[in-house]
mmCIF file of C-alpha atoms and ligand atoms in Angstrom:
data_model
loop_
_atom_site.group_PDB
_atom_site.id
_atom_site.type_symbol
_atom_site.label_atom_id
_atom_site.label_comp_id
_atom_site.label_asym_id
_atom_site.label_seq_id
_atom_site.Cartn_x
_atom_site.Cartn_y
_atom_site.Cartn_z
ATOM 1 C CA LEU Z 16 286.504 91.103 200.665
ATOM 2 C CA ASN Z 17 285.250 91.002 197.069
ATOM 3 C CA THR Z 18 284.888 87.794 195.045
ATOM 4 C CA ASP Z 19 288.399 87.977 193.557
ATOM 5 C CA ALA Z 20 289.983 88.522 196.948
ATOM 6 C CA TRP Z 21 288.099 85.504 198.316
ATOM 7 C CA LYS Z 22 289.246 83.343 195.412
ATOM 8 C CA THR Z 23 292.836 84.425 196.005
ATOM 9 C CA LEU Z 24 292.514 83.630 199.675
ATOM 10 C CA ILE Z 25 291.084 80.185 198.928
ATOM 11 C CA TYR Z 26 293.878 79.371 196.439
ATOM 12 C CA GLN Z 27 296.535 80.623 198.833
ATOM 13 C CA THR Z 28 295.017 78.737 201.744
ATOM 14 C CA ARG Z 29 294.908 75.518 199.723
ATOM 15 C CA CYS Z 30 298.463 76.120 198.593
ATOM 16 C CA TYR Z 31 299.630 76.897 202.119
ATOM 17 C CA LEU Z 32 297.965 73.827 203.633
ATOM 18 C CA ARG Z 33 299.380 71.556 200.953
ATOM 19 C CA HIS Z 34 302.857 72.985 201.539
ATOM 20 C CA GLN Z 35 302.462 72.519 205.302
ATOM 21 C CA ALA Z 36 301.211 68.957 204.824
ATOM 22 C CA GLU Z 37 304.245 68.122 202.694
ATOM 23 C CA ILE Z 38 306.529 69.344 205.475
ATOM 24 C CA TYR Z 39 304.667 68.472 208.679
ATOM 25 C CA GLY Z 40 302.074 65.861 207.766
ATOM 26 C CA ASP Z 41 298.670 66.344 209.401
ATOM 27 C CA GLU Z 42 299.735 69.013 211.904
ATOM 28 C CA ILE Z 43 299.249 72.660 210.966
ATOM 29 C CA PHE Z 44 301.640 75.421 212.035
ATOM 30 C CA VAL Z 45 300.682 78.980 211.163
ATOM 31 C CA LYS Z 46 303.907 80.924 211.582
ATOM 32 C CA GLU Z 47 302.703 84.462 211.132
ATOM 33 C CA ALA Z 48 299.557 86.348 210.327
ATOM 34 C CA GLY Z 49 301.076 87.702 207.086
ATOM 35 C CA ALA Z 50 301.340 84.222 205.570
ATOM 36 C CA LEU Z 51 297.967 84.560 203.874
ATOM 37 C CA ASP Z 52 297.989 88.277 203.187
ATOM 38 C CA SER Z 53 295.797 89.582 200.386
ATOM 39 C CA PRO Z 54 297.577 91.284 197.478
ATOM 40 C CA ARG Z 55 298.822 94.838 198.003
ATOM 41 C CA GLU Z 56 299.302 97.787 195.708
ATOM 42 C CA SER Z 57 302.916 98.898 195.349
ATOM 43 C CA ASN Z 58 305.480 100.674 193.229
ATOM 44 C CA ASN Z 59 307.373 97.567 192.262
ATOM 45 C CA ALA Z 60 309.328 99.051 189.346
ATOM 46 C CA SER Z 61 311.630 101.230 191.417
ATOM 47 C CA VAL Z 62 312.072 98.594 194.126
ATOM 48 C CA LEU Z 63 312.898 95.970 191.521
ATOM 49 C CA ASP Z 64 315.346 98.320 189.836
ATOM 50 C CA LEU Z 65 317.077 98.983 193.130
ATOM 51 C CA TYR Z 66 317.188 95.258 193.855
ATOM 52 C CA LYS Z 67 318.787 94.595 190.465
ATOM 53 C CA LYS Z 68 321.516 97.141 191.220
ATOM 54 C CA GLN Z 69 322.155 95.436 194.548
ATOM 55 C CA ILE Z 70 322.658 91.948 193.117
ATOM 56 C CA GLN Z 71 323.942 92.433 189.576
ATOM 57 C CA ASN Z 72 327.604 92.105 190.551
ATOM 58 C CA CYS Z 73 327.000 88.850 192.383
ATOM 59 C CA GLN Z 74 330.076 86.606 192.670
ATOM 60 C CA LYS Z 75 328.516 83.852 194.756
ATOM 61 C CA CYS Z 76 329.305 81.051 192.334
ATOM 62 C CA SER Z 77 331.885 80.410 189.633
ATOM 63 C CA LEU Z 78 329.443 81.292 186.834
ATOM 64 C CA ALA Z 79 330.196 84.944 187.577
ATOM 65 C CA HIS Z 80 333.670 84.503 186.024
ATOM 66 C CA HIS Z 81 332.384 83.594 182.578
ATOM 67 C CA ARG Z 82 329.289 85.745 182.156
ATOM 68 C CA ARG Z 83 329.041 88.604 179.702
ATOM 69 C CA HIS Z 84 325.803 89.798 181.272
ATOM 70 C CA PHE Z 85 323.991 89.157 184.494
ATOM 71 C CA VAL Z 86 320.461 88.378 183.244
ATOM 72 C CA PHE Z 87 318.131 89.700 185.898
ATOM 73 C CA GLY Z 88 314.826 89.103 184.113
ATOM 74 C CA ALA Z 89 312.401 91.353 182.301
ATOM 75 C CA GLY Z 90 308.781 92.268 182.034
ATOM 76 C CA ASN Z 91 306.056 93.882 184.042
ATOM 77 C CA PRO Z 92 307.128 94.567 187.648
ATOM 78 C CA GLU Z 93 303.455 94.416 188.676
ATOM 79 C CA ALA Z 94 302.819 91.150 186.818
ATOM 80 C CA ARG Z 95 300.279 88.727 188.218
ATOM 81 C CA LEU Z 96 301.991 85.931 186.295
ATOM 82 C CA ILE Z 97 305.696 85.139 186.479
ATOM 83 C CA LEU Z 98 307.426 82.711 184.125
ATOM 84 C CA ILE Z 99 310.570 81.035 185.389
ATOM 85 C CA GLY Z 100 313.053 79.296 183.135
ATOM 86 C CA GLU Z 101 316.403 77.659 183.646
ATOM 87 C CA ALA Z 102 319.376 79.911 182.904
ATOM 88 C CA PRO Z 103 320.590 82.336 180.250
ATOM 89 C CA GLY Z 104 321.782 80.754 177.006
ATOM 90 C CA GLU Z 105 324.379 82.183 174.633
ATOM 91 C CA GLU Z 106 322.060 84.830 173.155
ATOM 92 C CA GLU Z 107 320.662 85.854 176.539
ATOM 93 C CA ASP Z 108 324.185 86.158 177.933
ATOM 94 C CA ARG Z 109 325.163 88.339 174.972
ATOM 95 C CA VAL Z 110 322.111 90.600 175.136
ATOM 96 C CA GLY Z 111 321.389 90.565 178.876
ATOM 97 C CA GLU Z 112 317.700 89.691 178.427
ATOM 98 C CA PRO Z 113 315.886 86.414 179.105
ATOM 99 C CA PHE Z 114 314.310 84.373 176.308
ATOM 100 C CA VAL Z 115 315.630 86.016 173.182
ATOM 101 C CA GLY Z 116 316.251 84.215 169.875
ATOM 102 C CA LYS Z 117 314.108 81.382 168.552
ATOM 103 C CA ALA Z 118 313.079 80.051 171.964
ATOM 104 C CA GLY Z 119 311.989 83.547 172.952
ATOM 105 C CA GLN Z 120 309.959 83.945 169.768
ATOM 106 C CA LEU Z 121 308.259 80.624 170.432
ATOM 107 C CA LEU Z 122 307.518 81.719 173.996
ATOM 108 C CA ASP Z 123 305.898 84.883 172.625
ATOM 109 C CA ARG Z 124 303.689 82.753 170.353
ATOM 110 C CA ILE Z 125 302.720 80.489 173.264
ATOM 111 C CA LEU Z 126 301.752 83.539 175.314
ATOM 112 C CA ALA Z 127 299.841 85.038 172.387
ATOM 113 C CA ALA Z 128 297.851 81.788 172.043
ATOM 114 C CA ILE Z 129 296.356 82.488 175.469
ATOM 115 C CA ASP Z 130 296.019 86.229 174.841
ATOM 116 C CA PHE Z 131 299.045 87.416 176.742
ATOM 117 C CA GLU Z 132 301.697 89.898 175.630
ATOM 118 C CA ARG Z 133 305.210 89.468 176.940
ATOM 119 C CA ASP Z 134 305.069 92.829 178.707
ATOM 120 C CA GLU Z 135 302.099 91.678 180.791
ATOM 121 C CA VAL Z 136 304.166 89.022 182.542
ATOM 122 C CA PHE Z 137 307.557 88.926 184.239
ATOM 123 C CA ILE Z 138 310.146 86.445 182.975
ATOM 124 C CA ALA Z 139 313.134 85.286 184.991
ATOM 125 C CA ASN Z 140 315.432 82.296 185.332
ATOM 126 C CA ILE Z 141 316.530 80.343 188.361
ATOM 127 C CA LEU Z 142 320.152 81.177 187.433
ATOM 128 C CA LYS Z 143 321.120 84.702 186.456
ATOM 129 C CA CYS Z 144 324.390 83.737 184.752
ATOM 130 C CA ARG Z 145 325.037 81.384 181.839
ATOM 131 C CA PRO Z 146 326.504 77.953 182.581
ATOM 132 C CA PRO Z 147 329.382 77.135 180.196
ATOM 133 C CA GLN Z 148 328.296 75.361 176.993
ATOM 134 C CA ASN Z 149 324.702 75.648 178.240
ATOM 135 C CA ARG Z 150 325.192 72.675 180.552
ATOM 136 C CA ASP Z 151 322.537 71.970 183.184
ATOM 137 C CA PRO Z 152 322.793 74.142 186.303
ATOM 138 C CA MET Z 153 324.438 72.374 189.236
ATOM 139 C CA GLU Z 154 322.565 71.895 192.479
ATOM 140 C CA GLU Z 155 324.967 74.174 194.311
ATOM 141 C CA GLU Z 156 324.572 76.938 191.711
ATOM 142 C CA ILE Z 157 320.790 76.767 192.061
ATOM 143 C CA ARG Z 158 321.124 76.918 195.831
ATOM 144 C CA GLN Z 159 323.410 79.966 195.624
ATOM 145 C CA CYS Z 160 321.220 81.795 193.124
ATOM 146 C CA MET Z 161 317.790 80.960 194.578
ATOM 147 C CA PRO Z 162 317.767 83.910 197.024
ATOM 148 C CA HIS Z 163 317.903 86.294 194.043
ATOM 149 C CA LEU Z 164 314.771 84.732 192.555
ATOM 150 C CA LEU Z 165 313.052 84.690 195.932
ATOM 151 C CA GLY Z 166 313.840 88.397 196.266
ATOM 152 C CA GLN Z 167 312.242 89.072 192.888
ATOM 153 C CA ILE Z 168 309.156 87.078 193.825
ATOM 154 C CA GLU Z 169 308.925 88.887 197.135
ATOM 155 C CA ILE Z 170 308.920 92.246 195.341
ATOM 156 C CA ILE Z 171 306.641 91.360 192.420
ATOM 157 C CA ARG Z 172 304.296 89.164 194.463
ATOM 158 C CA PRO Z 173 302.875 87.297 191.459
ATOM 159 C CA ARG Z 174 299.634 85.373 191.929
ATOM 160 C CA ILE Z 175 300.618 82.485 189.614
ATOM 161 C CA ILE Z 176 303.963 80.939 188.655
ATOM 162 C CA LEU Z 177 304.608 78.981 185.464
ATOM 163 C CA THR Z 178 307.911 77.155 185.266
ATOM 164 C CA LEU Z 179 309.454 76.407 181.886
ATOM 165 C CA GLY Z 180 311.392 73.160 181.683
ATOM 166 C CA ARG Z 181 312.540 70.381 183.954
ATOM 167 C CA VAL Z 182 315.361 72.247 185.682
ATOM 168 C CA ALA Z 183 313.170 75.153 186.802
ATOM 169 C CA ALA Z 184 310.370 72.871 187.988
ATOM 170 C CA GLN Z 185 312.681 70.533 189.878
ATOM 171 C CA GLY Z 186 314.704 73.447 191.269
ATOM 172 C CA LEU Z 187 311.700 75.271 192.682
ATOM 173 C CA LEU Z 188 309.949 72.179 193.969
ATOM 174 C CA ALA Z 189 313.182 70.606 195.269
ATOM 175 C CA THR Z 190 312.253 67.306 193.704
ATOM 176 C CA SER Z 191 313.723 64.833 191.239
ATOM 177 C CA GLU Z 192 310.319 63.869 189.835
ATOM 178 C CA SER Z 193 310.217 63.947 186.055
ATOM 179 C CA LEU Z 194 308.622 66.821 184.187
ATOM 180 C CA THR Z 195 306.089 64.384 182.782
ATOM 181 C CA ARG Z 196 304.901 63.601 186.298
ATOM 182 C CA LEU Z 197 304.976 67.215 187.453
ATOM 183 C CA ARG Z 198 302.937 68.572 184.536
ATOM 184 C CA GLY Z 199 299.160 68.782 184.605
ATOM 185 C CA ARG Z 200 298.746 69.362 188.333
ATOM 186 C CA GLU Z 201 298.788 72.348 190.602
ATOM 187 C CA HIS Z 202 301.810 72.870 192.818
ATOM 188 C CA CYS Z 203 302.685 75.711 195.097
ATOM 189 C CA PHE Z 204 305.857 77.632 195.729
ATOM 190 C CA HIS Z 205 305.980 79.885 198.786
ATOM 191 C CA ASN Z 206 302.188 79.900 198.900
ATOM 192 C CA ILE Z 207 301.843 80.846 195.246
ATOM 193 C CA PRO Z 208 299.976 78.462 192.918
ATOM 194 C CA MET Z 209 302.379 77.048 190.366
ATOM 195 C CA LEU Z 210 302.072 75.097 187.110
ATOM 196 C CA VAL Z 211 304.769 73.398 185.104
ATOM 197 C CA THR Z 212 305.389 73.063 181.381
ATOM 198 C CA TYR Z 213 308.132 72.464 178.844
ATOM 199 C CA HIS Z 214 310.920 74.905 178.038
ATOM 200 C CA PRO Z 215 310.460 76.518 174.604
ATOM 201 C CA ALA Z 216 313.985 75.459 173.605
ATOM 202 C CA ALA Z 217 312.975 71.833 174.289
ATOM 203 C CA LEU Z 218 309.892 72.324 172.118
ATOM 204 C CA LEU Z 219 312.101 73.446 169.242
ATOM 205 C CA ARG Z 220 313.971 70.145 169.521
ATOM 206 C CA ASN Z 221 310.841 68.066 170.211
ATOM 207 C CA PRO Z 222 307.875 69.596 168.363
ATOM 208 C CA GLU Z 223 305.676 66.636 169.374
ATOM 209 C CA TRP Z 224 305.615 68.063 172.921
ATOM 210 C CA LYS Z 225 303.807 71.197 171.741
ATOM 211 C CA ARG Z 226 300.393 69.616 172.188
ATOM 212 C CA HIS Z 227 301.203 68.905 175.858
ATOM 213 C CA THR Z 228 302.317 72.508 176.256
ATOM 214 C CA TRP Z 229 299.023 73.654 174.788
ATOM 215 C CA GLU Z 230 297.186 71.655 177.482
ATOM 216 C CA ASP Z 231 299.414 73.207 180.159
ATOM 217 C CA VAL Z 232 298.899 76.795 179.046
ATOM 218 C CA LYS Z 233 295.159 76.278 178.692
ATOM 219 C CA GLN Z 234 295.139 75.134 182.320
ATOM 220 C CA LEU Z 235 297.198 78.200 183.186
ATOM 221 C CA ARG Z 236 294.802 80.556 181.431
ATOM 222 C CA TYR Z 237 291.749 79.005 183.077
ATOM 223 C CA MET Z 238 293.471 79.350 186.441
ATOM 224 C CA TYR Z 239 294.315 82.965 185.665
ATOM 225 C CA ASP Z 240 290.695 83.764 184.841
ATOM 226 C CA ASP Z 241 289.472 81.928 187.896
ATOM 227 C CA LEU Z 242 291.969 83.428 190.301
ATOM 228 C CA ILE Z 243 292.615 86.916 188.949
ATOM 229 C CA GLY Z 244 290.054 87.735 186.273
ATOM 230 C CA ASP Z 245 291.493 91.101 185.218
ATOM 231 C CA LYS Z 246 291.394 90.182 181.513
ATOM 232 C CA PRO Z 247 288.442 89.317 179.287
ATOM 233 C CA LYS Z 248 287.476 85.718 180.014
ATOM 234 C CA TRP Z 249 289.366 83.451 177.636
ATOM 235 C CA GLN Z 250 287.927 80.803 175.345
ATOM 236 C CA PRO Z 251 290.203 78.422 173.411
ATOM 237 C CA PRO Z 252 289.993 78.999 169.649
ATOM 238 C CA ARG Z 253 287.781 76.570 167.725
ATOM 239 C CA MET Z 254 289.924 74.096 165.781
HETATM 240 S S1 LIG V 19 324.548 82.332 188.822
HETATM 241 FE FE1 LIG V 19 323.514 83.437 190.478
HETATM 242 S S2 LIG V 19 324.712 82.941 192.311
HETATM 243 FE FE2 LIG V 19 325.996 82.461 190.543
HETATM 244 S S3 LIG V 19 327.193 84.320 190.209
HETATM 245 FE FE3 LIG V 19 325.382 84.427 188.889
HETATM 246 S S4 LIG V 19 323.918 85.597 190.067
HETATM 247 FE FE4 LIG V 19 325.463 84.886 191.497
#
């Protein structure tokens, strides 16, 4: 194994053990040898496209009745970093793409601040259909839709997850802890290191949270360099 592969293995092992400890306490159960597999090369684009065709007519919850578009997600099918938000809003439902409009533009600027282009990452939501009047997703809707997201993660196999907003963080971590308490520390989701930050739409309403988001994405970028290192090492701009 080279240095990067070792780092990945260490992160995944730490993530796996923490996840196991949360479930089983001090006892360790290793279910299968593949649990700590190293990353593989693959042709994710065609598999992801096929997967989209399989699920895009989903009728599992009542949100299917009101949607204009099923919003699968967008971005690089080979992305090392996946961003996960809450659910499509009005614009996303109209266009069929995640994070369009002002929140999407702000997300692009946040990514640019840590030297990422949108097409380097994959962006998805925990719900693929818009809740009426942009209300919060219901627990049951998240439960019904989660297999779609898990399928995407299984295909893309990202090395880091960043959740955007309280609903995504709480949904993935199955917790009711506040976003304030979840930010600033490393979590893991299905053995993948995960960080948490605010949703760009919330930042538009609460600009004072932008400085916290800056701390979160700096942590993300340092983790990316440490764990993956396929981009020039990042330095925060001098203020
Ligand atoms: S929100 Fe998810 S589970 Fe509900 S209909 Fe849409 S795709 Fe299916």
